[in-house]
Tab-separated table of C-alpha atoms in Angstrom:
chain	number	residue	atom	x	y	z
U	49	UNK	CA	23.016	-28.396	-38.259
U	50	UNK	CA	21.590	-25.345	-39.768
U	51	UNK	CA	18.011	-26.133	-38.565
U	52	UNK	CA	19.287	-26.994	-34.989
U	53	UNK	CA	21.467	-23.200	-34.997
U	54	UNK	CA	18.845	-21.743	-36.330
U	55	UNK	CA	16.006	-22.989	-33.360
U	56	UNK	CA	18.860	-22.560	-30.933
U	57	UNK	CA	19.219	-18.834	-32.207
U	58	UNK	CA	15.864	-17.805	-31.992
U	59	UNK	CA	15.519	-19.257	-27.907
U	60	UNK	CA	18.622	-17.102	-27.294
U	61	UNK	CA	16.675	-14.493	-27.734
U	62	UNK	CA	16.184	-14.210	-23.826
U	63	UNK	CA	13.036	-11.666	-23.580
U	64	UNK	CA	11.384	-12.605	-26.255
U	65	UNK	CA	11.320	-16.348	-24.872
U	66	UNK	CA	10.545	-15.061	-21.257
U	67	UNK	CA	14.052	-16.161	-20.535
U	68	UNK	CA	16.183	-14.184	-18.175
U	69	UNK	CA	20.169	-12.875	-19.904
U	70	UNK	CA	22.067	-15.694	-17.945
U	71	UNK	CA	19.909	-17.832	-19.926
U	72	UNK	CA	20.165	-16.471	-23.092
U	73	UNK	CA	23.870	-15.958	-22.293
U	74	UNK	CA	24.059	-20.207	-21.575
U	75	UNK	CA	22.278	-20.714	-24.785
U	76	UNK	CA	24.675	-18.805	-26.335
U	77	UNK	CA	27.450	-21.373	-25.003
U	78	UNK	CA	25.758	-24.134	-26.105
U	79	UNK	CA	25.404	-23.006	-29.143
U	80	UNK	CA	29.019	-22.144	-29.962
U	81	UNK	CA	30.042	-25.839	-28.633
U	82	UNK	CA	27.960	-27.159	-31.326
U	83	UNK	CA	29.435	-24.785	-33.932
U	84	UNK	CA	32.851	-26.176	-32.152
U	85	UNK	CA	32.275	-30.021	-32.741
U	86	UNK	CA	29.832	-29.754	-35.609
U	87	UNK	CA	32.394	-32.358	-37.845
U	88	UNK	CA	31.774	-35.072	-34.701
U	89	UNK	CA	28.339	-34.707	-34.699
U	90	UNK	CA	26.935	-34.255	-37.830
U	91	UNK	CA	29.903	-34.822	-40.407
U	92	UNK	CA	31.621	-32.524	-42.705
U	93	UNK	CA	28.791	-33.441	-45.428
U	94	UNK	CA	25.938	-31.470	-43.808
U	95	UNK	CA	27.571	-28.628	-43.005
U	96	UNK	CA	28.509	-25.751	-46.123
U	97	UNK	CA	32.364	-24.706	-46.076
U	98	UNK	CA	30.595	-20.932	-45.156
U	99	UNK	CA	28.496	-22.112	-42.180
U	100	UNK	CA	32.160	-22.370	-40.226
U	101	UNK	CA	32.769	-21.333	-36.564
U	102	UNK	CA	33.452	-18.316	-37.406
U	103	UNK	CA	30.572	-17.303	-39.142
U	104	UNK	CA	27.614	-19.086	-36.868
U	105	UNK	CA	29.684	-17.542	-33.974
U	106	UNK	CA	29.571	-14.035	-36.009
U	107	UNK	CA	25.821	-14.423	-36.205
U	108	UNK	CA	24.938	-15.362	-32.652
U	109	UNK	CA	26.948	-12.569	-31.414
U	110	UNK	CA	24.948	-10.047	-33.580
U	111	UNK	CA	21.954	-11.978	-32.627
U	112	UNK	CA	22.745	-11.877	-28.949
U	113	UNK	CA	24.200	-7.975	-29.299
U	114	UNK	CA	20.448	-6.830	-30.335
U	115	UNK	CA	18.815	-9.026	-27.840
U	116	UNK	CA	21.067	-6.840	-24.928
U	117	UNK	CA	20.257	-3.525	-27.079
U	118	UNK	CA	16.100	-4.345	-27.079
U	119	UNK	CA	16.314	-5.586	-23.376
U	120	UNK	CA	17.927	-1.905	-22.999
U	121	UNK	CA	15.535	-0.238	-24.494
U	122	UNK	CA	12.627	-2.129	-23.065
U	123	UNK	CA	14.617	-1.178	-19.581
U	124	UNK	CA	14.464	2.342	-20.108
U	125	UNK	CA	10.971	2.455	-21.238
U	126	UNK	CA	9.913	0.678	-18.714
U	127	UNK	CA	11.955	2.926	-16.062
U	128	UNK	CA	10.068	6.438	-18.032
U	129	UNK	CA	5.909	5.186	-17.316
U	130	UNK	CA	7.788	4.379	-14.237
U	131	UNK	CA	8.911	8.196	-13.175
U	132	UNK	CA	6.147	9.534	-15.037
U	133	UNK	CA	3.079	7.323	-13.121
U	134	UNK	CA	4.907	8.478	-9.799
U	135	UNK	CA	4.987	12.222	-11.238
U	136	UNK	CA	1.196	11.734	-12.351
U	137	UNK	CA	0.371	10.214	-8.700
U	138	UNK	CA	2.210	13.007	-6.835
U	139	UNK	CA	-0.287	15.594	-8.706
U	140	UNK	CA	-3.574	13.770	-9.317
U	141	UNK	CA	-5.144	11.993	-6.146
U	142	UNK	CA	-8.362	10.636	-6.321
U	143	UNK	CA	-9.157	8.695	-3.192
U	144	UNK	CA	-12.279	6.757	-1.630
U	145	UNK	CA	-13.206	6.392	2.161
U	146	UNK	CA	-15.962	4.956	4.252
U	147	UNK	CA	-17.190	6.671	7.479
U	148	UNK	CA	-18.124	4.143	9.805
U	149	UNK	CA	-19.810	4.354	13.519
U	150	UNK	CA	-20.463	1.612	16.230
U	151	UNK	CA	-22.493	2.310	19.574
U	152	UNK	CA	-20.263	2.250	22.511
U	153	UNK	CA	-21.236	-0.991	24.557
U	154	UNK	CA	-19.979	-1.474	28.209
U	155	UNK	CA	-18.734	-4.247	28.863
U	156	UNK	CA	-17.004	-5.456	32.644
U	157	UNK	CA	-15.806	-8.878	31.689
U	158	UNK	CA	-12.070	-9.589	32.270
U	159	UNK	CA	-9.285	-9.359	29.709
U	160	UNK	CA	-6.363	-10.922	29.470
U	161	UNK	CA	-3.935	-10.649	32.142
U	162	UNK	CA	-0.853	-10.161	29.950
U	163	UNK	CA	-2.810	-7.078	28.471
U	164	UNK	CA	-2.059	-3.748	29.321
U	165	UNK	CA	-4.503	-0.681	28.116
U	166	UNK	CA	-2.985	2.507	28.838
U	167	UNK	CA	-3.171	6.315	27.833
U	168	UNK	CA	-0.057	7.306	27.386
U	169	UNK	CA	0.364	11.112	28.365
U	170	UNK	CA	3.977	11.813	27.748
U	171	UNK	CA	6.705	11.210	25.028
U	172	UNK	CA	8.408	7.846	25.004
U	173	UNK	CA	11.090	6.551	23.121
U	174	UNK	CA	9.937	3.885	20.369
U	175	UNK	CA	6.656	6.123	19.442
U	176	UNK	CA	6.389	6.627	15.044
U	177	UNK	CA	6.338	10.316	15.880
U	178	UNK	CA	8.556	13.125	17.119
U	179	UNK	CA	7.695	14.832	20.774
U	180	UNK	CA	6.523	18.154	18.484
U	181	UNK	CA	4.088	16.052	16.801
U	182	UNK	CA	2.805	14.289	20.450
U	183	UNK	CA	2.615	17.732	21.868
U	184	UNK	CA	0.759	19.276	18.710
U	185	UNK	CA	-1.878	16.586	18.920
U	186	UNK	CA	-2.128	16.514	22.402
U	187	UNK	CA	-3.261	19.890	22.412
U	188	UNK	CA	-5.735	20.100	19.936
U	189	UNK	CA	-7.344	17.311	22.393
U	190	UNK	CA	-6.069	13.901	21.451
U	191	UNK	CA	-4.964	11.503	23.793
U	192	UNK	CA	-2.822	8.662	22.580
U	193	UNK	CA	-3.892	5.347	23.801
U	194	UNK	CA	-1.541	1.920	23.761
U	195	UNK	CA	-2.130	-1.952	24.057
U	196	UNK	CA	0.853	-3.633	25.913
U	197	UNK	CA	1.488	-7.109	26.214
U	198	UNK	CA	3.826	-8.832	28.388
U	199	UNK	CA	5.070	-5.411	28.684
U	200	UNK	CA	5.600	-4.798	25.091
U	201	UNK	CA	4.072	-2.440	23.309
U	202	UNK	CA	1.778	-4.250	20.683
U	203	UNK	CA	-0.581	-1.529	18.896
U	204	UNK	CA	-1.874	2.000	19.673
U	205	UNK	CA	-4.355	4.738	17.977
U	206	UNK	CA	-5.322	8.510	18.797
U	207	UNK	CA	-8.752	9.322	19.879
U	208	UNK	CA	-10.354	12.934	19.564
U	209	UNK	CA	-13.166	13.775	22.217
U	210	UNK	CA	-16.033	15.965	21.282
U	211	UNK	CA	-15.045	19.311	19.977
U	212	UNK	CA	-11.814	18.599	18.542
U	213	UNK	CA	-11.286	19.203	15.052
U	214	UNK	CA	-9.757	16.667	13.006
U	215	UNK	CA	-8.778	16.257	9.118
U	216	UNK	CA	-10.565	13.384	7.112
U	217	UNK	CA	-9.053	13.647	3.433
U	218	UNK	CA	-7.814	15.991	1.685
U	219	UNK	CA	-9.886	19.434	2.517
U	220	UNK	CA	-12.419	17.394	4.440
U	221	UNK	CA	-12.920	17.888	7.833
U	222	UNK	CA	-14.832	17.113	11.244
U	223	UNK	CA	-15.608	18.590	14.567
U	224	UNK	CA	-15.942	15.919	16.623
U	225	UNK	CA	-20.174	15.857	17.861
U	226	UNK	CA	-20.989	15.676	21.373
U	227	UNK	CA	-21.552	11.992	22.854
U	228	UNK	CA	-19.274	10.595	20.539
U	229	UNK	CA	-15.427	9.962	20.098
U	230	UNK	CA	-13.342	9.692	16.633
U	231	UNK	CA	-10.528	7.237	16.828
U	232	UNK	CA	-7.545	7.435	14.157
U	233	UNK	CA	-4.541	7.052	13.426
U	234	UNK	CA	-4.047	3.439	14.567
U	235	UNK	CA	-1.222	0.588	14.069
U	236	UNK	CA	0.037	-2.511	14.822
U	237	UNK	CA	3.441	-3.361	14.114
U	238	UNK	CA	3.607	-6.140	11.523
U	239	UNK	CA	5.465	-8.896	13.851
U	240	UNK	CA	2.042	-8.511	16.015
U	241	UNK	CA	-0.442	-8.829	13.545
U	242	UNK	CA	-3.288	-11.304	13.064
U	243	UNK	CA	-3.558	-12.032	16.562
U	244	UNK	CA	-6.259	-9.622	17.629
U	245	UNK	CA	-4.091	-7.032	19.481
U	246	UNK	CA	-6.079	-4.178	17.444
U	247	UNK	CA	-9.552	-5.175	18.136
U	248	UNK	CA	-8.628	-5.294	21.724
U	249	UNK	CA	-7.492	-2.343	21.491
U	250	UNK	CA	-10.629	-0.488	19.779
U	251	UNK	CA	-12.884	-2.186	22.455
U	252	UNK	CA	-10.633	-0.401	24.845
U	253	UNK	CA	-10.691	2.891	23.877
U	254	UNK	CA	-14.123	2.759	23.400
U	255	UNK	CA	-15.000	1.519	26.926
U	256	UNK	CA	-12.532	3.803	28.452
U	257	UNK	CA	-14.869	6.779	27.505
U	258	UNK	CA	-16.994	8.588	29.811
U	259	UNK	CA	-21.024	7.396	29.967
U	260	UNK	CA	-21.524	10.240	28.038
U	261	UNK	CA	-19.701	8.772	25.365
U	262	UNK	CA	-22.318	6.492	23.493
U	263	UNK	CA	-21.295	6.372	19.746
U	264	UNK	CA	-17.511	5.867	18.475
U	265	UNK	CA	-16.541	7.133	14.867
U	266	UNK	CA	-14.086	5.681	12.356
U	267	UNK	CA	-12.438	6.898	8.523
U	268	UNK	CA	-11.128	3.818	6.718
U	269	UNK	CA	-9.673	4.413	3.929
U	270	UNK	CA	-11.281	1.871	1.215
U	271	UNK	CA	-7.968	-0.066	0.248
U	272	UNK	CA	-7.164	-0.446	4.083
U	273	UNK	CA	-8.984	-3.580	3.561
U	274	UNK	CA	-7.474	-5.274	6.987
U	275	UNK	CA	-8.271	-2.344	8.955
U	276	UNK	CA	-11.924	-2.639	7.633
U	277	UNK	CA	-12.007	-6.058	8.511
U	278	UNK	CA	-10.953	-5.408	12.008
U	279	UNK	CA	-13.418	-2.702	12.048
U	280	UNK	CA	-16.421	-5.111	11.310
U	281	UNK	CA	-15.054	-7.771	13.473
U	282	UNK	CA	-15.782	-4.836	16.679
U	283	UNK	CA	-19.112	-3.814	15.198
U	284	UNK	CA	-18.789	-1.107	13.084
U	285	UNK	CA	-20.810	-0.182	10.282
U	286	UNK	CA	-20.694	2.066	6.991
U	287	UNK	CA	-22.433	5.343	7.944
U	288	UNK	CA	-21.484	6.838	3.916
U	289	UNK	CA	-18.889	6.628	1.838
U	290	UNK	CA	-16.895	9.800	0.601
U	291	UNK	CA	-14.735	10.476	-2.721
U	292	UNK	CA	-12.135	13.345	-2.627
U	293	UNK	CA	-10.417	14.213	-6.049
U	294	UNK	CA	-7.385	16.190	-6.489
U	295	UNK	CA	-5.283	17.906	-9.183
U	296	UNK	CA	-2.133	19.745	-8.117
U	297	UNK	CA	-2.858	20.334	-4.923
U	298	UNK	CA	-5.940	21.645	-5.322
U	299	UNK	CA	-9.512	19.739	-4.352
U	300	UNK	CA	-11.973	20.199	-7.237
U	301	UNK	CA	-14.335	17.567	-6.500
U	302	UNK	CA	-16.170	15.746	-2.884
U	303	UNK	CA	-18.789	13.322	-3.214
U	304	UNK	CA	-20.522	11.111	-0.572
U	305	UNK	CA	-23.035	8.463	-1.264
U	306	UNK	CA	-25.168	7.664	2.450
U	307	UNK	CA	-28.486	5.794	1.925
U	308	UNK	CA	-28.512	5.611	-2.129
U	309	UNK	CA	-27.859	9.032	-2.026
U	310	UNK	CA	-25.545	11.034	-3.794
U	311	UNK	CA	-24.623	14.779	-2.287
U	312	UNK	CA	-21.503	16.743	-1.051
U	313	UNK	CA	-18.996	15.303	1.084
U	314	UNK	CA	-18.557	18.218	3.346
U	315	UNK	CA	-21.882	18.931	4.264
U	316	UNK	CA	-22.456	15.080	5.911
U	317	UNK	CA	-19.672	15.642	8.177
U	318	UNK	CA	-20.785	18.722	9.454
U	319	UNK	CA	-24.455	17.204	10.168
U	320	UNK	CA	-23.112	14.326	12.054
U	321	UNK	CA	-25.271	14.659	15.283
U	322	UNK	CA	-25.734	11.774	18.276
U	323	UNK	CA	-27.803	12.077	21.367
């Protein structure tokens, strides 16, 4: 009887088993219903007079008291990295991004009927940002474009036109070169993903761009990994890929890397030039 309290014991010991506390807690039942009928099952004999119910019960409660104190402490410990990693992540940002391009191909075959392209040039209700922010965008010369179907709206995305200035990461920034367009900014609502709705739309944008229009810029950020599939799926390709690091708000190191190359980030997005 002592053996089997003993094992019994040391698997109430919830975390260190893996076990979760209602576990250990039905462990600890068991265990005191053997203490209860340990006469019946194992005879008077085997037992010592000072292993009685009170004591094994006595022990498992102390046992089962620092199990709930360690869990506790395990609990808060875990809950401190966790405020402290969020506190650490707030203040020091280090973050990768590809610049990617595709040449803008024309193409007249038909779509699907129940898809509607559209450029949507006022405020409507449903939209992930306030009428300020439409109207903000909207002048700095950004035009919101959206994919219905069957009347629903289904994905969208913001393209710049040449000369508008837009933000990349960070302190990182673009104008916007002549003959091309910079789409951003784009989503798909997660009950219409997988189904192609946002490479439909990219081809869209693209084509809806004057002839002057011949090249069509993206920033991916590198852990958008289904966005960068979609991406590829279209036709675009890596033009460099940038690394922004911050510490308290403050940007104190850009990299890119185009063509085995290693130089500033800035500088590569102020050359960006297409005839």
């Amino acid at each position: 009887m002592f053996i089997v309290t003993f094992i019994a014991a040391k698997r109430a010991r919830g975390h260190k088993d893996g076990c979760s506390d209602k576990r250990a807690e039905a462990l600890f039942d068991v265990i005191c219903a053997i203490a209860d009928h340990k006469e019946s099952v194992a005879g008077p004999s085997v037992l010592p007079l000072f292993w009685g119910d009170w004591t094994v019960r006595w022990a498992l409660c102390s046992l089962w008291q620092r199990d709930q104190e360690d869990a506790g402490t395990l609990s808060t410990l875990r809950r401190w990295l966790g405020t402290g990693k969020r506190w650490f992540n707030r203040r020091v940002e280090f973050k990768i991004g590809t610049m990617m391009q595709q040449p803008v191909v024309r193409d007249s075959s038909r779509s699907d009927d129940r898809c509607r392209f559209v450029r949507t040039q006022t405020h409507r209700a449903g939209l992930p940002f306030s009428l300020k922010e439409f109207e903000k965008r909207s002048q700095q010369g950004n035009f919101l474009y959206e994919l219905f179907v069957d009347g629903n709206p289904v994905s969208y995305g913001w393209v710049a036109g040449p000369g508008a200035q837009v933000g990349i990461l960070h302190e990182l920034n673009m104008r916007v070169p002549e003959h091309a367009l910079y789409i951003w900014d784009c989503a798909t609502p997660e009950e219409h993903r997988g189904k192609g709705y946002f490479q439909t739309l990219l081809r869209s944008m693209m084509q809806s761009q004057g002839v002057e229009t011949n090249v069509a810029l993206v920033a991916v950020d590198s852990n958008n990994t289904a966005s960068k599939a979609a991406l590829k799926k279209v036709g675009f390709q890596p033009l460099f890929t940038y690394w922004s690091f911050r510490v308290f708000g403050r940007v104190v190191l850009s990299l890119a890397l185009k063509d085995g190359r290693l130089t500033w980030a800035q500088p590569q997005f102020d050359q960006l030039q297409f005839s």
